[in-house]
Tab-separated table of C-alpha atoms and ligand atoms in Angstrom:
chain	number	residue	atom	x	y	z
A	1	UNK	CA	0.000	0.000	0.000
A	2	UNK	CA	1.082	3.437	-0.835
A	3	UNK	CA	0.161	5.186	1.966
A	4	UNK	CA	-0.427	3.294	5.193
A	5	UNK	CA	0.014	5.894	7.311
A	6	UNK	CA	-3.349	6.263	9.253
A	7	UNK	CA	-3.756	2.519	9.284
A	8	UNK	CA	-0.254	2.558	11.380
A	9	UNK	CA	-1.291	5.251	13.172
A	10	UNK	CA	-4.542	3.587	14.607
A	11	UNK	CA	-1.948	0.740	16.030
A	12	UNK	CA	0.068	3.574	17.405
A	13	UNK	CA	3.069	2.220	15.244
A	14	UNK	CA	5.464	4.766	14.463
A	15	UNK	CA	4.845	7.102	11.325
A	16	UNK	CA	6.599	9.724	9.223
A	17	UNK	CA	4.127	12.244	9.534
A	18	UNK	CA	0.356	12.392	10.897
A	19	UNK	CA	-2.500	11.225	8.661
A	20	UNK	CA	-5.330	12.745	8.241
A	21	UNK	CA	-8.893	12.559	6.985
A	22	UNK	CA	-12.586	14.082	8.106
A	23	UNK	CA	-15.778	13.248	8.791
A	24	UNK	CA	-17.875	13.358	6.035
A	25	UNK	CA	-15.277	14.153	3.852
A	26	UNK	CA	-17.584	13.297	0.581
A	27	UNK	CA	-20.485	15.508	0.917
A	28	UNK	CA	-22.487	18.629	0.279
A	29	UNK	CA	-19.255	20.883	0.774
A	30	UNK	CA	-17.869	19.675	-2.602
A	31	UNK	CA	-19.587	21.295	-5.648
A	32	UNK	CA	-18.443	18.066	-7.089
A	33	UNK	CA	-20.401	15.769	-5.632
A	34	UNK	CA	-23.666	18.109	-6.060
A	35	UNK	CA	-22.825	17.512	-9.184
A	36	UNK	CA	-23.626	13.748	-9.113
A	37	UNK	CA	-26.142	14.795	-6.374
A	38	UNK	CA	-28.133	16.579	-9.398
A	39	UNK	CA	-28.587	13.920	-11.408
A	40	UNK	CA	-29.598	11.096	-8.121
A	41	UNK	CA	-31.103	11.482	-5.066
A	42	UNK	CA	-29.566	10.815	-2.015
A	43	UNK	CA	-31.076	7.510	-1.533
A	44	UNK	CA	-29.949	6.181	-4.841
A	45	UNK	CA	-26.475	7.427	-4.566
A	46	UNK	CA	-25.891	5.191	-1.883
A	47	UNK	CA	-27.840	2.347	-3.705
A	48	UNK	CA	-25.760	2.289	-6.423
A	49	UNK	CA	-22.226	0.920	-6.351
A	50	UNK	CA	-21.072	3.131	-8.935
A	51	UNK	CA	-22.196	6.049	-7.899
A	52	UNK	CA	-21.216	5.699	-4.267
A	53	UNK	CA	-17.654	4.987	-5.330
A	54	UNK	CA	-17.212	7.840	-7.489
A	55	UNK	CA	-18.127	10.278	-4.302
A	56	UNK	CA	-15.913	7.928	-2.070
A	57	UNK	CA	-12.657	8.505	-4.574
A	58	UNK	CA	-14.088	12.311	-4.599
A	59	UNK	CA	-11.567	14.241	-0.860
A	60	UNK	CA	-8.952	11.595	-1.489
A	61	UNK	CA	-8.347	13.453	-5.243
A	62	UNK	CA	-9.535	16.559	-4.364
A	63	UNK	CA	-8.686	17.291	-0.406
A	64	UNK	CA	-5.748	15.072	-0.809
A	65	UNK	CA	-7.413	12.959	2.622
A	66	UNK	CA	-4.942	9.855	3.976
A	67	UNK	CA	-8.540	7.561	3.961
A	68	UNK	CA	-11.495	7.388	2.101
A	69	UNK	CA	-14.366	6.401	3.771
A	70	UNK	CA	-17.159	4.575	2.480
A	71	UNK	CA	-19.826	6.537	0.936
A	72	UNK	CA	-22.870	5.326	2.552
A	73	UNK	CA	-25.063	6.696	6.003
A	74	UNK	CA	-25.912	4.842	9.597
A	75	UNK	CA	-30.000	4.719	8.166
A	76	UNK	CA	-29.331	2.600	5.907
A	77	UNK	CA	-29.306	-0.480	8.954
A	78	UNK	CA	-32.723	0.419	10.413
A	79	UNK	CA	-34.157	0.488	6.633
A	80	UNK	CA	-32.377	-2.829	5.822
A	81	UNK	CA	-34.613	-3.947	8.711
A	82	UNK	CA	-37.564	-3.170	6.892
A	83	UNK	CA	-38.464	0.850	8.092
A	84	UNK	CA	-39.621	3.407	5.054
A	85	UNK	CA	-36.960	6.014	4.598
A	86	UNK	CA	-36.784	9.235	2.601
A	87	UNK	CA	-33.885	11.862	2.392
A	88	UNK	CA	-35.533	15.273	1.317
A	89	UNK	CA	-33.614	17.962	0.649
A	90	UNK	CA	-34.320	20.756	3.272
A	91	UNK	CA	-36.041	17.945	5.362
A	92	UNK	CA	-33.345	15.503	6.025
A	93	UNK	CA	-33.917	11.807	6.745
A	94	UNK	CA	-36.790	10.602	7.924
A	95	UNK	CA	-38.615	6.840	8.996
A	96	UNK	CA	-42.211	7.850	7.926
A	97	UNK	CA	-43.145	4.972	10.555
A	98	UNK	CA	-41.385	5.495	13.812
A	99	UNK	CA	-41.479	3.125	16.134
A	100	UNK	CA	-44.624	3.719	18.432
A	101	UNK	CA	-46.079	0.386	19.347
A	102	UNK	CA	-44.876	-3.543	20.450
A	103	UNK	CA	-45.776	-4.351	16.640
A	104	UNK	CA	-43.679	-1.928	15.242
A	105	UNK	CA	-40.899	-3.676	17.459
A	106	UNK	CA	-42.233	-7.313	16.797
A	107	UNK	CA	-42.007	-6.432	12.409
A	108	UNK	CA	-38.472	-5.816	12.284
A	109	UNK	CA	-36.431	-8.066	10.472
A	110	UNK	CA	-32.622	-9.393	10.994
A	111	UNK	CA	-30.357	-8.237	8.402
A	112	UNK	CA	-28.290	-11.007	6.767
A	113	UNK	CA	-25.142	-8.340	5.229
A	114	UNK	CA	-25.319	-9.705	1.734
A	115	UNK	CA	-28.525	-9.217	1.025
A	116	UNK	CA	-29.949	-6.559	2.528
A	117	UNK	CA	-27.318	-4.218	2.473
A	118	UNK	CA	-25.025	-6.156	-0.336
A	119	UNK	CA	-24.918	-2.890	-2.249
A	120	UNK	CA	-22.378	-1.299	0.439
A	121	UNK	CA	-20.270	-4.142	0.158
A	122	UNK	CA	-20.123	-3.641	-4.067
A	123	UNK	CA	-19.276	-0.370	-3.739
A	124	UNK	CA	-16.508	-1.086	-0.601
A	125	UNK	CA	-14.986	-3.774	-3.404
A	126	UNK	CA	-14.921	-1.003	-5.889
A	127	UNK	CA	-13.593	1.568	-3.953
A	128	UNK	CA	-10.895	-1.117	-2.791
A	129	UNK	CA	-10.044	-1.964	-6.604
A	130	UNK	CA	-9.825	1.922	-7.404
A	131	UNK	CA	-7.967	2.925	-4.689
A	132	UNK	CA	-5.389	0.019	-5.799
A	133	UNK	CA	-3.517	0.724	-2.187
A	134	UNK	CA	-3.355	4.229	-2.590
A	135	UNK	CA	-4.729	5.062	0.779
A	136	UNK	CA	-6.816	2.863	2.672
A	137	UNK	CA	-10.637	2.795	3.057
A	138	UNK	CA	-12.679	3.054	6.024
A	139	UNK	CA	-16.033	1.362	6.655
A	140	UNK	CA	-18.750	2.613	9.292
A	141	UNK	CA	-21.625	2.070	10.979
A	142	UNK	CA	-24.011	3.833	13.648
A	143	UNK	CA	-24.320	2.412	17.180
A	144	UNK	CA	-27.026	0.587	18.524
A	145	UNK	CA	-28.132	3.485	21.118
A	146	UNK	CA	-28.341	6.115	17.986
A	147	UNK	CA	-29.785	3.335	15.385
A	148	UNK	CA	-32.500	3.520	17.948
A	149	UNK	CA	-32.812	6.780	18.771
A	150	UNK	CA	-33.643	7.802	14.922
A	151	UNK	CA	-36.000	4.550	14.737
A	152	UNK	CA	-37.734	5.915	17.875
A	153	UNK	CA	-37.835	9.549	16.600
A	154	UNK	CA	-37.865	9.236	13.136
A	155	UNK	CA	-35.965	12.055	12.755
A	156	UNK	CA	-33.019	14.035	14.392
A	157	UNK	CA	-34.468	15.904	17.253
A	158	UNK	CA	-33.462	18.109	20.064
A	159	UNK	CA	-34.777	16.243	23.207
A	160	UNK	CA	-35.329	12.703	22.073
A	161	UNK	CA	-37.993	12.554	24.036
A	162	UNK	CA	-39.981	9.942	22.605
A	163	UNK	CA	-36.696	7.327	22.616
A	164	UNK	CA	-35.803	8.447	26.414
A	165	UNK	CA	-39.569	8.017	27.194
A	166	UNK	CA	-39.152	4.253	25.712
A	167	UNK	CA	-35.891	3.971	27.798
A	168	UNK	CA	-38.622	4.982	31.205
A	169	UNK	CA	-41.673	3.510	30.370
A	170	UNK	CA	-40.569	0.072	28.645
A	171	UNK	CA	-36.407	-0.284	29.410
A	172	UNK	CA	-37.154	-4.053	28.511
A	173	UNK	CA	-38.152	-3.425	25.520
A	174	UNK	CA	-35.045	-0.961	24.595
A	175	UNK	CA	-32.707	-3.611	26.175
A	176	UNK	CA	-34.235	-5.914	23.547
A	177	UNK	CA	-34.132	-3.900	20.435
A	178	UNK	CA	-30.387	-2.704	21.538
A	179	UNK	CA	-29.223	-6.136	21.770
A	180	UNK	CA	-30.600	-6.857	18.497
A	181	UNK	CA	-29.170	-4.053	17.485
A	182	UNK	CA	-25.534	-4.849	18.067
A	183	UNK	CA	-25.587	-8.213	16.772
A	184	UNK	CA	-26.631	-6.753	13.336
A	185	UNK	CA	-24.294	-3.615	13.644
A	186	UNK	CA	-21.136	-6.443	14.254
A	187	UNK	CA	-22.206	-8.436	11.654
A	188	UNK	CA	-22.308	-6.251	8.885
A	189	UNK	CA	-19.280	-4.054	10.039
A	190	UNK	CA	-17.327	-7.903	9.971
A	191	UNK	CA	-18.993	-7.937	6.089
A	192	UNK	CA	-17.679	-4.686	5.572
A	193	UNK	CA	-14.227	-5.756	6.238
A	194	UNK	CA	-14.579	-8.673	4.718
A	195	UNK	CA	-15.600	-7.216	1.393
A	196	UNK	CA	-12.555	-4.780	1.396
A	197	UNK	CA	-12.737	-1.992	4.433
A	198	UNK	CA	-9.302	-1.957	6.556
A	199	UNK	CA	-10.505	-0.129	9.558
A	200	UNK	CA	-14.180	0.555	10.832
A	201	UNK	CA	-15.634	3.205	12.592
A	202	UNK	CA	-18.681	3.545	14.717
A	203	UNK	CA	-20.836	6.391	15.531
A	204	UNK	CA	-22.697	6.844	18.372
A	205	UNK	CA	-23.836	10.386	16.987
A	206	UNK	CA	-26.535	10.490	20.054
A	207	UNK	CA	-25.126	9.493	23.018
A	208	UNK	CA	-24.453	12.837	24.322
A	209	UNK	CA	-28.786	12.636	24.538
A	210	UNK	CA	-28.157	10.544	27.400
A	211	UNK	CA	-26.792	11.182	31.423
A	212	UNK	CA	-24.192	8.878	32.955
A	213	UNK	CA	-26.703	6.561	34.074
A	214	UNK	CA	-28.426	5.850	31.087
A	215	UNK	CA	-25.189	6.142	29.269
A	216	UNK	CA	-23.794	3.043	30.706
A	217	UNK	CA	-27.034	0.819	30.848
A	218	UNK	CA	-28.401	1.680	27.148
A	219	UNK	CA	-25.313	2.721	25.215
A	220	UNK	CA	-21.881	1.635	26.228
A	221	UNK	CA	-23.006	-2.286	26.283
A	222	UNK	CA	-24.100	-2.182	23.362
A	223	UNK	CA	-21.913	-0.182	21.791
A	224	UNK	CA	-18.485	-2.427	23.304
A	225	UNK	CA	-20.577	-5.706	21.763
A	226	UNK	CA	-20.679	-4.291	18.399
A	227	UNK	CA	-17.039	-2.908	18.730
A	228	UNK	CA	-16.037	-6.519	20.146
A	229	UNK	CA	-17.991	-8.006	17.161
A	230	UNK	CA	-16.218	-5.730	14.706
A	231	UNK	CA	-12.769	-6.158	16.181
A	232	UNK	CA	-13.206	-10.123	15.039
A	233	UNK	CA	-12.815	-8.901	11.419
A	234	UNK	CA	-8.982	-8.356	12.145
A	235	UNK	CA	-9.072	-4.179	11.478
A	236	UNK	CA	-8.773	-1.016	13.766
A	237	UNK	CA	-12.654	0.007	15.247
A	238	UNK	CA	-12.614	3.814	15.861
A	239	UNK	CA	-15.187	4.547	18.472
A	240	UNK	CA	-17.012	8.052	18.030
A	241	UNK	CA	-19.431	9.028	20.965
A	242	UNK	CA	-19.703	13.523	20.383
A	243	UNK	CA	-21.222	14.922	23.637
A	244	UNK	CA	-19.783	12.378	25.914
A	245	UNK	CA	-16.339	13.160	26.517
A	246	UNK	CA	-17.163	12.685	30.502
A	247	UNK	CA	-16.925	9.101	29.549
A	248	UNK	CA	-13.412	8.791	27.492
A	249	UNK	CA	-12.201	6.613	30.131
A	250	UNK	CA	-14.852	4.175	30.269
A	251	UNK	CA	-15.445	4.066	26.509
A	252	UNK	CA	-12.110	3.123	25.683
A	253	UNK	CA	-11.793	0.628	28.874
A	254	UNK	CA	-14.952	-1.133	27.895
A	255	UNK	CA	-14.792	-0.722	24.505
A	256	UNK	CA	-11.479	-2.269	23.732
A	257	UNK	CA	-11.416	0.155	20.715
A	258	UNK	CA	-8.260	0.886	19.146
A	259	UNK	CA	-8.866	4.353	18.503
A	260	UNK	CA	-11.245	6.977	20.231
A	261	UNK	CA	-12.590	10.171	18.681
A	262	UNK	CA	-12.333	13.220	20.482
A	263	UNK	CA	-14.651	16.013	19.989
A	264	UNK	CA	-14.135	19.777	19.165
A	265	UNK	CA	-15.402	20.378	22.861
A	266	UNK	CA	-12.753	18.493	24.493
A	267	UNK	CA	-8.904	19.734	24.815
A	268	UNK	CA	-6.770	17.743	23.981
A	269	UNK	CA	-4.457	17.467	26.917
A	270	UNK	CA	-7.448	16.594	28.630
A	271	UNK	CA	-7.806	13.934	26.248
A	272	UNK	CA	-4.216	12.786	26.681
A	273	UNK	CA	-4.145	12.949	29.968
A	274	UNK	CA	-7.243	10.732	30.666
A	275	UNK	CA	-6.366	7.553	28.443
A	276	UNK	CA	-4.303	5.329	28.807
A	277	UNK	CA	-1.804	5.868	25.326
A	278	UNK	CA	-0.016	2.868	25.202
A	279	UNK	CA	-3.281	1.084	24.216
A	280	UNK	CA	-5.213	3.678	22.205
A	281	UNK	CA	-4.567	6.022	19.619
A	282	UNK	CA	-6.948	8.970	19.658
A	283	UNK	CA	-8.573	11.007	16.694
A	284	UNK	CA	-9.780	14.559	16.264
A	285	UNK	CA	-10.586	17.380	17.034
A	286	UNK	CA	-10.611	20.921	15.261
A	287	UNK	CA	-13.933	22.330	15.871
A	288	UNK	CA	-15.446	22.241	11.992
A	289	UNK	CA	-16.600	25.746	12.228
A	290	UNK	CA	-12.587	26.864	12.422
A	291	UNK	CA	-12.783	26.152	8.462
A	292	UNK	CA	-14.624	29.244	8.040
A	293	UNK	CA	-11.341	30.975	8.794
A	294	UNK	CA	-9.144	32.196	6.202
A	295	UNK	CA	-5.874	29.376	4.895
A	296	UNK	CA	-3.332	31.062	7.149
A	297	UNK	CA	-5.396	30.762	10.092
A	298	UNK	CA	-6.605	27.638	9.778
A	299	UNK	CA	-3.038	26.160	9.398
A	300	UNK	CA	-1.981	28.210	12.900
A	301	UNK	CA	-4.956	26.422	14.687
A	302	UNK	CA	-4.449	23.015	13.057
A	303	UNK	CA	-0.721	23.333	14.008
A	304	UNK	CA	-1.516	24.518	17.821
A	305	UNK	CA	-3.901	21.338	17.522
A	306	UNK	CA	-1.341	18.494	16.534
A	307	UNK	CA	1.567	20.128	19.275
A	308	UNK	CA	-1.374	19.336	21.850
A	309	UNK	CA	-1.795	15.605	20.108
A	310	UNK	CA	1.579	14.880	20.109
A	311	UNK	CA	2.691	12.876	17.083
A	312	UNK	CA	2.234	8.844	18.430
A	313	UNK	CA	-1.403	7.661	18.105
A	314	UNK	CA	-2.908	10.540	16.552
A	315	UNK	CA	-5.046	10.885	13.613
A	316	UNK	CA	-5.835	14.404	12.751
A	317	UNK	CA	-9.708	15.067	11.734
A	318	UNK	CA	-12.043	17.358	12.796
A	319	UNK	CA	-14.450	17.117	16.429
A	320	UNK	CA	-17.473	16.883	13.962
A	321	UNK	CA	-18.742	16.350	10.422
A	322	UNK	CA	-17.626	19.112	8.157
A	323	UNK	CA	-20.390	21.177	7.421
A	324	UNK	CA	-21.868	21.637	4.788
A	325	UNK	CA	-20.980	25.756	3.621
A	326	UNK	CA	-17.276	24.728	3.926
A	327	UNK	CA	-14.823	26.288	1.195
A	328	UNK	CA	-13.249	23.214	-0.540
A	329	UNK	CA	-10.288	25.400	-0.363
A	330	UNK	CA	-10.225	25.650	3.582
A	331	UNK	CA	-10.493	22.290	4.037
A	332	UNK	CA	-7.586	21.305	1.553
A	333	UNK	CA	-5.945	23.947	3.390
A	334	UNK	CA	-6.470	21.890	6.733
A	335	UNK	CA	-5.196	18.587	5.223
A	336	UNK	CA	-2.186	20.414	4.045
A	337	UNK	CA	-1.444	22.151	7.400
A	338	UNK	CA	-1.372	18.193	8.903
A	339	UNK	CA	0.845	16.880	6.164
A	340	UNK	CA	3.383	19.842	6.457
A	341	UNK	CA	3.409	19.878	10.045
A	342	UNK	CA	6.923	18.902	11.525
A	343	UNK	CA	7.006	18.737	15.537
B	1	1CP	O1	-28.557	15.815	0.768
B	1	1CP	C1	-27.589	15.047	0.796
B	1	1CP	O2	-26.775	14.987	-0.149
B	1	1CP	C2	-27.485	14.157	1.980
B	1	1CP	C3	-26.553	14.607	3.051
B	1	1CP	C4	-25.937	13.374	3.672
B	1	1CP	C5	-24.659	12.860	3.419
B	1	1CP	C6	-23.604	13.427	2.507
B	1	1CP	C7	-26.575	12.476	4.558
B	1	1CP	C8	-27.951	12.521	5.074
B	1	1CP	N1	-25.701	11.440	4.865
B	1	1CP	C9	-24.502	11.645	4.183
B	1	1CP	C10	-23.337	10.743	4.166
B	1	1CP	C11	-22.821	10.206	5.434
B	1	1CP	N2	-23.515	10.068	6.611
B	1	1CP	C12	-21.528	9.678	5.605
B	1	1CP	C13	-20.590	9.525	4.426
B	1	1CP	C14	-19.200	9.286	4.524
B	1	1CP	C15	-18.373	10.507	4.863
B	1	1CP	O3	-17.953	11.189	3.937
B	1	1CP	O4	-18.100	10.726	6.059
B	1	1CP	C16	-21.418	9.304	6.962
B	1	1CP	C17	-20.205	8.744	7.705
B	1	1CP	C18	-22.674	9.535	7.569
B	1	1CP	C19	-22.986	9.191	8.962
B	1	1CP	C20	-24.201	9.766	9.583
B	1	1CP	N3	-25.462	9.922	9.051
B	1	1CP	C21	-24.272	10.173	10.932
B	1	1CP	C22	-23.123	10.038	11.902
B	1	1CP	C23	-22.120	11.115	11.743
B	1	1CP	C24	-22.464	12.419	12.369
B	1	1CP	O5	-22.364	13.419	11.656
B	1	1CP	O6	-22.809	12.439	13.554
B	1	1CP	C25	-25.576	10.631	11.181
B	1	1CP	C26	-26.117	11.197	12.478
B	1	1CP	C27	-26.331	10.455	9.993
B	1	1CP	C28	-27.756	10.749	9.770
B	1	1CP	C29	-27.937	11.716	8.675
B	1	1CP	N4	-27.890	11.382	7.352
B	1	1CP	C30	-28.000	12.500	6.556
B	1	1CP	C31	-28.118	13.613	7.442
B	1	1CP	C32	-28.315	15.029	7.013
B	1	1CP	C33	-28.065	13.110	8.769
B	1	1CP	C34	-28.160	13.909	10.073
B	1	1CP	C35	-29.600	14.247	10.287
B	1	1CP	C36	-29.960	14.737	11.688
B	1	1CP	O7	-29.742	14.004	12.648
B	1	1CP	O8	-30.506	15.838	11.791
């Protein structure tokens, strides 16, 4: 492979220089892939290999990224499991039947990876022969407490009231449904290695929804059996839980994951000083909205940002999704601030 660099890095193996990559590197941000986006909806991007693959490819030859990461999105699990979803533009996605009742519940199906979600795992095999080892590709997959929470919601929300009120009224039933939840999460994170992805990533975009308590009866569990399924498949698991940094200890004690993401919110000394280093390599953290500054800027910040990392066991990204009104040019700037950066 040409450039191994944040697949060494995730081991905590020595490297030349600090990769990089960000969340949600292939997106809105890139007039390039609203280009494709023009002539397929969301939905049907990720549907077809192709077309997934071509946005994949997209920030590794345009932002110059050390990963790609599989174009794809956490829904896609719950719909695999037989719930109707839609991606409007201006709306966002959406189950258009939540989860209300013990039917709802009792009609979801298991998810064998092949078929049900078999067209991730053509596009992760063409992504794998395009790349042909130029950098390595990551797959991903939400966590069982955030799979939920959108299945419960239907939507994003503020409160989550309606999936906390399940996690009161009924905790049986969320136990249940979590459980489940991890089992298919493992298994087709395993697939996704198996059909080409060299290190996997989980979100858990919603835990920071949920107090200490609940945290570590409805999240962490589940989360740990789907990281300790995933680990199985031989790759680095990067666990991601934004809004939670209170828990960086436990997470990476009970996760066993070789690599926890650190949010914009949390310094990174802080970090540092919390885990243990000789086991886990940690990955973040510019706040995204820093790429609204100006090149010069940016590459001061990103710079004060990797002195704080140190250079073993650190993958530079940002503490959040990029957002969408990004300047392709400020975030090429970013990636070129990590690759020039000499400690
Ligand atoms: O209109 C469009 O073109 C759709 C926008 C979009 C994109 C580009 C959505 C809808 N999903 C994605 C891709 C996506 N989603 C990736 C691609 C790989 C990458 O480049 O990183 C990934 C990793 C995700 C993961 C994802 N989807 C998360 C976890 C990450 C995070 O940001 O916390 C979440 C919460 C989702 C749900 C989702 N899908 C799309 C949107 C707009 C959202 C968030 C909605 C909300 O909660 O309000």
């Amino acid at each position: 492979m040409a450039n191994d660099l944040f697949l060494r890095a995730c081991r905590r193996q020595p490297v030349e220089r600090t990769p990089v990559w960000i969340m949600r590197q292939a997106g809105r941000y890139l007039p390039e892939y609203r280009a494709v986006r023009q002539r397929a909806d969301f939905l049907t991007m990720v549907r077809t290999p192709e077309l997934a693959a071509e946005v994949t490819l997209q920030p590794v030859e345009l932002i110059g990224v050390d990963a790609a990461i599989i174009f794809s999105d956490i829904l896609v699990v719950p719909q695999a499991m037989g719930m109707r979803l839609s991606v409007e533009d201006g709306v966002g996605p959406r189950f258009h039947q939540p989860l209300r009742t013990p039917g709802d519940f009792e009609r979801l199906r298991d998810v064998i990876p092949e078929d049900g979600l078999g067209y991730v795992l053509e596009a992760l095999r063409l992504v794998r022969q395009e790349l042909n080892g130029r950098v390595p590709v990551i797959g991903f997959a939400g966590a069982p407490w955030t799979l939920l929470s959108y299945m419960i919601e239907g939507t994003g929300s503020k409160s989550f009231s309606h999936a906390k009120r399940l996690l009161v009224e009924a905790p049986t039933m969320a136990h249940d449904l979590l459980a489940r939840l991890a089992q298919i999460v493992g298994n087709y994170l395993v697939s996704q290695m198996k059909a080409g992805a060299q290190a996997l990533q989980l979100f858990d975009s919603w835990s920071g929804a949920l107090g200490p308590r609940d945290f570590r009866e409805f999240a962490l569990p589940y989360l740990s059996q789907a990281v300790q399924l995933a680990r199985s498949g031989g790759g680095p698991v990067i666990v991601f839980c934004p809004g939670s940094n209170w828990a960086l200890e436990e997470i990476a004690a009970e996760t066993g994951a070789d690599v926890v993401g650190v949010d914009w919110q949390t310094d990174p000394a802080e970090a540092r000083r919390r885990l243990p280093l000789s086991q886990v390599a940690l990955q973040g953290n510019l706040d995204p909205c820093w790429l609204y500054a100006e090149p010069p800027l940016i590459r001061e910040r990103t710079h004060q940002m990797l002195d704080a990392f140190g250079e073993r066991g650190h993958i530079a990204n940002l503490g959040h999704g990029i957002l969408p009104d990004t300047p392709p040019a400020h975030a090429r700037a970013f990636v070129a601030a990590v690759q020039e950066w000499r400690r």
